[in-house]
Amino acid sequence: FDISMAWSAGSLTEASIDAMVDGPCRVSARGLRTVLLEGQAVHRTRTAEGAAEFEARAGSSYRLTFEGE
């Protein structure tokens, strides 16, 4: 996975994940609201550790939105 993030005043404000391979992607980030693929929400589950997990597809780019965005 290739990850890009932007921060402001110590808080994560934007993130994107480019999948290089198919498979599960786990994200642990405070305030994560949605994971989007082409503007549509991606189904995700919560792990026992509290991370969000979704099935990523190689060649896809996912946008993460956060509380307050």
Short mmCIF file of N, CA and C in Angstrom, two decimals:
data_model
loop_
_atom_site.label_atom_id
_atom_site.label_comp_id
_atom_site.label_asym_id
_atom_site.label_seq_id
_atom_site.Cartn_x
_atom_site.Cartn_y
_atom_site.Cartn_z
N PHE A 1 0.84 -1.19 0.00
CA PHE A 1 0.00 0.00 0.00
C PHE A 1 0.87 1.24 0.00
N ASP A 2 0.44 2.25 -0.73
CA ASP A 2 1.10 3.56 -0.74
C ASP A 2 0.15 4.52 -0.04
N ILE A 3 0.62 5.17 1.01
CA ILE A 3 -0.24 6.01 1.84
C ILE A 3 0.23 7.45 1.80
N SER A 4 -0.72 8.37 1.64
CA SER A 4 -0.46 9.81 1.70
C SER A 4 -1.32 10.38 2.81
N MET A 5 -0.72 11.28 3.63
CA MET A 5 -1.46 11.88 4.73
C MET A 5 -1.15 13.36 4.82
N ALA A 6 -2.13 14.11 5.32
CA ALA A 6 -1.95 15.54 5.59
C ALA A 6 -2.37 15.80 7.03
N TRP A 7 -1.60 16.65 7.70
CA TRP A 7 -1.84 16.95 9.11
C TRP A 7 -2.03 18.46 9.29
N SER A 8 -2.81 18.82 10.30
CA SER A 8 -2.97 20.22 10.67
C SER A 8 -3.15 20.30 12.18
N ALA A 9 -2.34 21.10 12.83
CA ALA A 9 -2.40 21.28 14.28
C ALA A 9 -2.37 19.94 15.03
N GLY A 10 -1.56 19.01 14.55
CA GLY A 10 -1.40 17.72 15.21
C GLY A 10 -2.50 16.70 14.94
N SER A 11 -3.44 17.04 14.05
CA SER A 11 -4.53 16.12 13.73
C SER A 11 -4.47 15.71 12.26
N LEU A 12 -4.80 14.46 12.01
CA LEU A 12 -4.86 13.96 10.64
C LEU A 12 -6.08 14.57 9.95
N THR A 13 -5.88 15.21 8.82
CA THR A 13 -6.99 15.88 8.13
C THR A 13 -7.37 15.21 6.82
N GLU A 14 -6.44 14.54 6.17
CA GLU A 14 -6.69 13.86 4.90
C GLU A 14 -5.79 12.65 4.79
N ALA A 15 -6.29 11.63 4.12
CA ALA A 15 -5.46 10.46 3.85
C ALA A 15 -5.97 9.75 2.61
N SER A 16 -5.05 9.16 1.88
CA SER A 16 -5.42 8.32 0.76
C SER A 16 -4.53 7.09 0.77
N ILE A 17 -5.10 5.98 0.32
CA ILE A 17 -4.38 4.71 0.27
C ILE A 17 -4.50 4.17 -1.15
N ASP A 18 -3.37 3.95 -1.79
CA ASP A 18 -3.33 3.31 -3.11
C ASP A 18 -2.93 1.86 -2.90
N ALA A 19 -3.80 0.95 -3.31
CA ALA A 19 -3.53 -0.48 -3.12
C ALA A 19 -2.69 -1.01 -4.27
N MET A 20 -1.61 -1.65 -3.93
CA MET A 20 -0.73 -2.27 -4.93
C MET A 20 -1.04 -3.75 -5.10
N VAL A 21 -1.73 -4.32 -4.10
CA VAL A 21 -2.10 -5.74 -4.11
C VAL A 21 -3.53 -5.89 -3.59
N ASP A 22 -4.17 -7.01 -3.91
CA ASP A 22 -5.47 -7.34 -3.33
C ASP A 22 -5.27 -7.83 -1.91
N GLY A 23 -6.21 -7.52 -1.03
CA GLY A 23 -6.16 -8.07 0.31
C GLY A 23 -6.66 -7.12 1.36
N PRO A 24 -6.67 -7.59 2.61
CA PRO A 24 -7.19 -6.76 3.69
C PRO A 24 -6.28 -5.56 3.98
N CYS A 25 -6.91 -4.44 4.26
CA CYS A 25 -6.20 -3.23 4.63
C CYS A 25 -6.74 -2.79 5.98
N ARG A 26 -5.88 -2.63 6.96
CA ARG A 26 -6.27 -2.20 8.30
C ARG A 26 -5.79 -0.78 8.53
N VAL A 27 -6.70 0.03 9.08
CA VAL A 27 -6.39 1.43 9.35
C VAL A 27 -6.76 1.74 10.79
N SER A 28 -5.82 2.27 11.53
CA SER A 28 -6.08 2.71 12.89
C SER A 28 -5.78 4.20 12.94
N ALA A 29 -6.83 5.02 12.98
CA ALA A 29 -6.65 6.47 13.00
C ALA A 29 -7.81 7.10 13.76
N ARG A 30 -7.49 7.98 14.67
CA ARG A 30 -8.51 8.65 15.46
C ARG A 30 -9.39 9.51 14.55
N GLY A 31 -10.70 9.39 14.73
CA GLY A 31 -11.64 10.23 13.99
C GLY A 31 -11.98 9.74 12.60
N LEU A 32 -11.55 8.53 12.23
CA LEU A 32 -11.87 8.00 10.90
C LEU A 32 -13.39 7.90 10.75
N ARG A 33 -13.91 8.53 9.71
CA ARG A 33 -15.35 8.52 9.48
C ARG A 33 -15.74 7.54 8.39
N THR A 34 -15.14 7.67 7.19
CA THR A 34 -15.49 6.78 6.08
C THR A 34 -14.26 6.45 5.25
N VAL A 35 -14.37 5.34 4.54
CA VAL A 35 -13.41 4.95 3.52
C VAL A 35 -14.18 4.97 2.21
N LEU A 36 -13.69 5.73 1.24
CA LEU A 36 -14.39 5.90 -0.03
C LEU A 36 -13.59 5.35 -1.20
N LEU A 37 -14.30 4.76 -2.14
CA LEU A 37 -13.73 4.32 -3.41
C LEU A 37 -14.62 4.89 -4.49
N GLU A 38 -14.06 5.75 -5.31
CA GLU A 38 -14.82 6.42 -6.38
C GLU A 38 -16.07 7.09 -5.83
N GLY A 39 -15.94 7.73 -4.67
CA GLY A 39 -17.04 8.47 -4.07
C GLY A 39 -18.06 7.65 -3.31
N GLN A 40 -17.91 6.33 -3.31
CA GLN A 40 -18.85 5.44 -2.63
C GLN A 40 -18.21 4.86 -1.37
N ALA A 41 -19.00 4.77 -0.30
CA ALA A 41 -18.50 4.20 0.95
C ALA A 41 -18.16 2.73 0.76
N VAL A 42 -17.04 2.33 1.32
CA VAL A 42 -16.57 0.95 1.27
C VAL A 42 -16.98 0.25 2.56
N HIS A 43 -17.50 -0.98 2.44
CA HIS A 43 -17.84 -1.75 3.63
C HIS A 43 -16.57 -2.04 4.42
N ARG A 44 -16.65 -1.81 5.71
CA ARG A 44 -15.51 -2.09 6.57
C ARG A 44 -16.00 -2.71 7.86
N THR A 45 -15.10 -3.42 8.51
CA THR A 45 -15.40 -4.02 9.79
C THR A 45 -14.44 -3.45 10.82
N ARG A 46 -14.69 -3.74 12.07
CA ARG A 46 -13.84 -3.29 13.16
C ARG A 46 -13.11 -4.50 13.72
N THR A 47 -11.81 -4.41 13.86
CA THR A 47 -11.03 -5.51 14.43
C THR A 47 -11.15 -5.48 15.96
N ALA A 48 -10.71 -6.53 16.60
CA ALA A 48 -10.72 -6.59 18.06
C ALA A 48 -9.88 -5.47 18.67
N GLU A 49 -8.88 -5.02 17.94
CA GLU A 49 -8.01 -3.94 18.41
C GLU A 49 -8.60 -2.56 18.14
N GLY A 50 -9.74 -2.50 17.43
CA GLY A 50 -10.40 -1.22 17.16
C GLY A 50 -10.05 -0.60 15.82
N ALA A 51 -9.24 -1.27 15.01
CA ALA A 51 -8.88 -0.75 13.69
C ALA A 51 -10.01 -1.01 12.70
N ALA A 52 -10.10 -0.19 11.68
CA ALA A 52 -11.04 -0.43 10.59
C ALA A 52 -10.35 -1.34 9.58
N GLU A 53 -11.09 -2.29 9.01
CA GLU A 53 -10.51 -3.21 8.03
C GLU A 53 -11.44 -3.32 6.84
N PHE A 54 -10.87 -3.26 5.64
CA PHE A 54 -11.65 -3.43 4.40
C PHE A 54 -10.82 -4.21 3.40
N GLU A 55 -11.50 -4.79 2.42
CA GLU A 55 -10.82 -5.54 1.37
C GLU A 55 -10.41 -4.58 0.26
N ALA A 56 -9.13 -4.45 0.07
CA ALA A 56 -8.59 -3.56 -0.96
C ALA A 56 -8.37 -4.33 -2.26
N ARG A 57 -8.48 -3.62 -3.36
CA ARG A 57 -8.23 -4.19 -4.69
C ARG A 57 -7.03 -3.50 -5.32
N ALA A 58 -6.12 -4.28 -5.86
CA ALA A 58 -4.94 -3.73 -6.51
C ALA A 58 -5.34 -2.73 -7.58
N GLY A 59 -4.66 -1.59 -7.61
CA GLY A 59 -4.93 -0.55 -8.60
C GLY A 59 -5.99 0.44 -8.17
N SER A 60 -6.61 0.23 -7.01
CA SER A 60 -7.65 1.14 -6.52
C SER A 60 -7.06 2.16 -5.56
N SER A 61 -7.68 3.34 -5.54
CA SER A 61 -7.26 4.42 -4.65
C SER A 61 -8.42 4.74 -3.70
N TYR A 62 -8.15 4.68 -2.41
CA TYR A 62 -9.16 4.89 -1.38
C TYR A 62 -8.92 6.23 -0.69
N ARG A 63 -10.00 6.98 -0.47
CA ARG A 63 -9.92 8.25 0.24
C ARG A 63 -10.53 8.07 1.62
N LEU A 64 -9.83 8.51 2.64
CA LEU A 64 -10.31 8.41 4.00
C LEU A 64 -10.80 9.77 4.47
N THR A 65 -11.98 9.80 5.08
CA THR A 65 -12.50 11.05 5.63
C THR A 65 -12.51 10.95 7.15
N PHE A 66 -12.42 12.11 7.78
CA PHE A 66 -12.28 12.17 9.24
C PHE A 66 -13.31 13.11 9.82
N GLU A 67 -13.62 12.90 11.11
CA GLU A 67 -14.53 13.78 11.83
C GLU A 67 -14.05 15.22 11.69
N GLY A 68 -14.98 16.13 11.47
CA GLY A 68 -14.63 17.54 11.33
C GLY A 68 -14.22 17.94 9.94
N GLU A 69 -14.18 17.01 9.02
CA GLU A 69 -13.77 17.31 7.63
C GLU A 69 -14.93 17.88 6.87
#
